[in-house]
Amino acid sequence: MATKKSTATPTLISKGCVIEGKIESDVFLRIDGNVKGEVFINEGIIVGELGTIDGNLNAREAVIYGTINGTIKADSIQIKSTGKIQGELHTNNLQVEKGAIYVGNVYMDKFQSKKEINSL
């Protein structure tokens, strides 16, 4: 049986763009601009080196090159060497590259994280 692939186009918030408010999406998102508010993504998200989120993030997968000030809930979180996070992390899988900056608490409870992520 063939699986159905999404034909939706990924979303880009480009450098210089500032968004205030709640963002919800079923498709992949890349942020190279600034977001002030809650972000809920059913798929993956990349926060580019110049990207910032001042608010909480919920996603299936998160790759952070930029800055986040808030709680992140994701099944998988990668903090790259240029990443800066201040807040709580709730995840099943965490990868942190040398040079990354993280201030906060990490919670790795598989049952709880999946429950919270699936409640998007």
PDB file of C-alpha atoms in Angstrom:
ATOM      1  CA  MET A   1       0.000   0.000   0.000  1.00  0.00           C
ATOM      2  CA  ALA A   2       1.376   3.420  -0.975  1.00  0.00           C
ATOM      3  CA  THR A   3       1.796   6.099   1.652  1.00  0.00           C
ATOM      4  CA  LYS A   4       0.376   9.549   1.104  1.00  0.00           C
ATOM      5  CA  LYS A   5       3.043  12.280   0.926  1.00  0.00           C
ATOM      6  CA  SER A   6       2.306  15.862   1.872  1.00  0.00           C
ATOM      7  CA  THR A   7       2.408  18.283  -1.032  1.00  0.00           C
ATOM      8  CA  ALA A   8       2.400  21.303   1.266  1.00  0.00           C
ATOM      9  CA  THR A   9       5.212  23.812   0.832  1.00  0.00           C
ATOM     10  CA  PRO A  10       7.513  24.396   3.822  1.00  0.00           C
ATOM     11  CA  THR A  11       7.291  27.831   5.428  1.00  0.00           C
ATOM     12  CA  LEU A  12      10.168  30.328   5.691  1.00  0.00           C
ATOM     13  CA  ILE A  13      10.269  33.324   8.002  1.00  0.00           C
ATOM     14  CA  SER A  14      13.155  35.202   6.458  1.00  0.00           C
ATOM     15  CA  LYS A  15      15.820  37.493   7.896  1.00  0.00           C
ATOM     16  CA  GLY A  16      14.386  40.910   8.734  1.00  0.00           C
ATOM     17  CA  CYS A  17      10.863  39.557   9.249  1.00  0.00           C
ATOM     18  CA  VAL A  18       9.328  40.066  12.717  1.00  0.00           C
ATOM     19  CA  ILE A  19       6.200  38.169  13.724  1.00  0.00           C
ATOM     20  CA  GLU A  20       4.298  38.710  16.967  1.00  0.00           C
ATOM     21  CA  GLY A  21       1.667  36.159  17.947  1.00  0.00           C
ATOM     22  CA  LYS A  22       0.981  32.439  17.758  1.00  0.00           C
ATOM     23  CA  ILE A  23       2.221  30.328  14.821  1.00  0.00           C
ATOM     24  CA  GLU A  24       0.647  26.933  14.067  1.00  0.00           C
ATOM     25  CA  SER A  25       1.571  24.739  11.116  1.00  0.00           C
ATOM     26  CA  ASP A  26       1.339  21.133   9.954  1.00  0.00           C
ATOM     27  CA  VAL A  27       4.384  21.547   7.682  1.00  0.00           C
ATOM     28  CA  PHE A  28       8.114  22.132   8.131  1.00  0.00           C
ATOM     29  CA  LEU A  29       9.173  25.642   9.209  1.00  0.00           C
ATOM     30  CA  ARG A  30      12.459  27.527   9.020  1.00  0.00           C
ATOM     31  CA  ILE A  31      12.939  30.731  10.997  1.00  0.00           C
ATOM     32  CA  ASP A  32      15.691  33.166  10.019  1.00  0.00           C
ATOM     33  CA  GLY A  33      13.775  36.181  11.347  1.00  0.00           C
ATOM     34  CA  ASN A  34      12.303  36.995  14.765  1.00  0.00           C
ATOM     35  CA  VAL A  35       9.221  35.433  16.335  1.00  0.00           C
ATOM     36  CA  LYS A  36       7.682  36.737  19.550  1.00  0.00           C
ATOM     37  CA  GLY A  37       5.056  34.244  20.663  1.00  0.00           C
ATOM     38  CA  GLU A  38       4.135  30.560  20.764  1.00  0.00           C
ATOM     39  CA  VAL A  39       5.184  28.243  17.920  1.00  0.00           C
ATOM     40  CA  PHE A  40       3.395  24.898  17.293  1.00  0.00           C
ATOM     41  CA  ILE A  41       4.741  22.790  14.403  1.00  0.00           C
ATOM     42  CA  ASN A  42       3.538  19.227  13.737  1.00  0.00           C
ATOM     43  CA  GLU A  43       6.646  18.463  11.688  1.00  0.00           C
ATOM     44  CA  GLY A  44      10.188  19.794  12.027  1.00  0.00           C
ATOM     45  CA  ILE A  45      11.602  23.252  12.574  1.00  0.00           C
ATOM     46  CA  ILE A  46      14.991  24.836  11.948  1.00  0.00           C
ATOM     47  CA  VAL A  47      15.904  28.061  13.698  1.00  0.00           C
ATOM     48  CA  GLY A  48      18.696  29.564  11.572  1.00  0.00           C
ATOM     49  CA  GLU A  49      21.757  31.352  12.982  1.00  0.00           C
ATOM     50  CA  LEU A  50      20.025  34.744  12.811  1.00  0.00           C
ATOM     51  CA  GLY A  51      16.642  33.369  13.856  1.00  0.00           C
ATOM     52  CA  THR A  52      15.128  34.001  17.275  1.00  0.00           C
ATOM     53  CA  ILE A  53      12.067  32.809  19.152  1.00  0.00           C
ATOM     54  CA  ASP A  54      10.939  34.628  22.291  1.00  0.00           C
ATOM     55  CA  GLY A  55       8.283  32.171  23.426  1.00  0.00           C
ATOM     56  CA  ASN A  56       7.601  28.466  23.731  1.00  0.00           C
ATOM     57  CA  LEU A  57       8.173  25.972  20.919  1.00  0.00           C
ATOM     58  CA  ASN A  58       6.376  22.662  20.335  1.00  0.00           C
ATOM     59  CA  ALA A  59       7.475  20.507  17.383  1.00  0.00           C
ATOM     60  CA  ARG A  60       8.238  16.928  16.417  1.00  0.00           C
ATOM     61  CA  GLU A  61      11.890  17.771  15.676  1.00  0.00           C
ATOM     62  CA  ALA A  62      13.852  20.958  16.359  1.00  0.00           C
ATOM     63  CA  VAL A  63      17.271  21.967  15.025  1.00  0.00           C
ATOM     64  CA  ILE A  64      18.548  25.132  16.671  1.00  0.00           C
ATOM     65  CA  TYR A  65      21.326  27.261  15.126  1.00  0.00           C
ATOM     66  CA  GLY A  66      19.896  30.514  16.513  1.00  0.00           C
ATOM     67  CA  THR A  67      18.387  31.749  19.782  1.00  0.00           C
ATOM     68  CA  ILE A  68      15.366  30.610  21.789  1.00  0.00           C
ATOM     69  CA  ASN A  69      14.127  32.094  25.041  1.00  0.00           C
ATOM     70  CA  GLY A  70      11.392  29.744  26.223  1.00  0.00           C
ATOM     71  CA  THR A  71      10.396  26.124  26.758  1.00  0.00           C
ATOM     72  CA  ILE A  72      10.991  23.630  23.948  1.00  0.00           C
ATOM     73  CA  LYS A  73       8.940  20.418  23.736  1.00  0.00           C
ATOM     74  CA  ALA A  74      10.016  18.100  20.926  1.00  0.00           C
ATOM     75  CA  ASP A  75      10.689  14.416  20.356  1.00  0.00           C
ATOM     76  CA  SER A  76      14.177  15.318  19.084  1.00  0.00           C
ATOM     77  CA  ILE A  77      16.219  18.463  19.765  1.00  0.00           C
ATOM     78  CA  GLN A  78      19.584  19.338  18.197  1.00  0.00           C
ATOM     79  CA  ILE A  79      21.426  22.401  19.494  1.00  0.00           C
ATOM     80  CA  LYS A  80      24.122  23.324  16.988  1.00  0.00           C
ATOM     81  CA  SER A  81      27.388  25.082  17.906  1.00  0.00           C
ATOM     82  CA  THR A  82      25.871  28.535  17.265  1.00  0.00           C
ATOM     83  CA  GLY A  83      22.664  27.754  19.182  1.00  0.00           C
ATOM     84  CA  LYS A  84      21.673  29.654  22.328  1.00  0.00           C
ATOM     85  CA  ILE A  85      18.768  28.498  24.480  1.00  0.00           C
ATOM     86  CA  GLN A  86      17.451  29.778  27.767  1.00  0.00           C
ATOM     87  CA  GLY A  87      14.551  27.723  29.134  1.00  0.00           C
ATOM     88  CA  GLU A  88      13.356  24.181  29.705  1.00  0.00           C
ATOM     89  CA  LEU A  89      13.817  21.298  27.274  1.00  0.00           C
ATOM     90  CA  HIS A  90      11.342  18.396  27.204  1.00  0.00           C
ATOM     91  CA  THR A  91      12.557  15.714  24.797  1.00  0.00           C
ATOM     92  CA  ASN A  92      13.305  12.057  24.126  1.00  0.00           C
ATOM     93  CA  ASN A  93      16.513  12.725  22.178  1.00  0.00           C
ATOM     94  CA  LEU A  94      19.004  15.544  22.735  1.00  0.00           C
ATOM     95  CA  GLN A  95      22.173  16.388  20.794  1.00  0.00           C
ATOM     96  CA  VAL A  96      24.329  19.366  21.765  1.00  0.00           C
ATOM     97  CA  GLU A  97      27.350  20.423  19.704  1.00  0.00           C
ATOM     98  CA  LYS A  98      30.481  21.889  21.277  1.00  0.00           C
ATOM     99  CA  GLY A  99      30.120  25.665  21.539  1.00  0.00           C
ATOM    100  CA  ALA A 100      26.355  25.685  22.039  1.00  0.00           C
ATOM    101  CA  ILE A 101      25.001  27.698  24.964  1.00  0.00           C
ATOM    102  CA  TYR A 102      22.174  26.319  27.090  1.00  0.00           C
ATOM    103  CA  VAL A 103      20.805  27.644  30.396  1.00  0.00           C
ATOM    104  CA  GLY A 104      17.903  25.748  31.936  1.00  0.00           C
ATOM    105  CA  ASN A 105      16.612  22.293  32.807  1.00  0.00           C
ATOM    106  CA  VAL A 106      16.335  19.183  30.645  1.00  0.00           C
ATOM    107  CA  TYR A 107      13.520  16.662  31.095  1.00  0.00           C
ATOM    108  CA  MET A 108      13.818  13.354  29.262  1.00  0.00           C
ATOM    109  CA  ASP A 109      10.661  11.429  30.144  1.00  0.00           C
ATOM    110  CA  LYS A 110       9.633   9.534  27.016  1.00  0.00           C
ATOM    111  CA  PHE A 111       6.033   8.950  28.046  1.00  0.00           C
ATOM    112  CA  GLN A 112       5.409  12.521  29.181  1.00  0.00           C
ATOM    113  CA  SER A 113       7.194  14.129  26.219  1.00  0.00           C
ATOM    114  CA  LYS A 114       5.271  12.086  23.628  1.00  0.00           C
ATOM    115  CA  LYS A 115       1.999  12.816  25.396  1.00  0.00           C
ATOM    116  CA  GLU A 116       2.688  16.578  25.381  1.00  0.00           C
ATOM    117  CA  ILE A 117       3.959  16.612  21.782  1.00  0.00           C
ATOM    118  CA  ASN A 118       0.960  14.650  20.520  1.00  0.00           C
ATOM    119  CA  SER A 119      -1.408  17.122  22.206  1.00  0.00           C
ATOM    120  CA  LEU A 120      -0.512  19.834  19.648  1.00  0.00           C
TER     121      LEU A 120
END
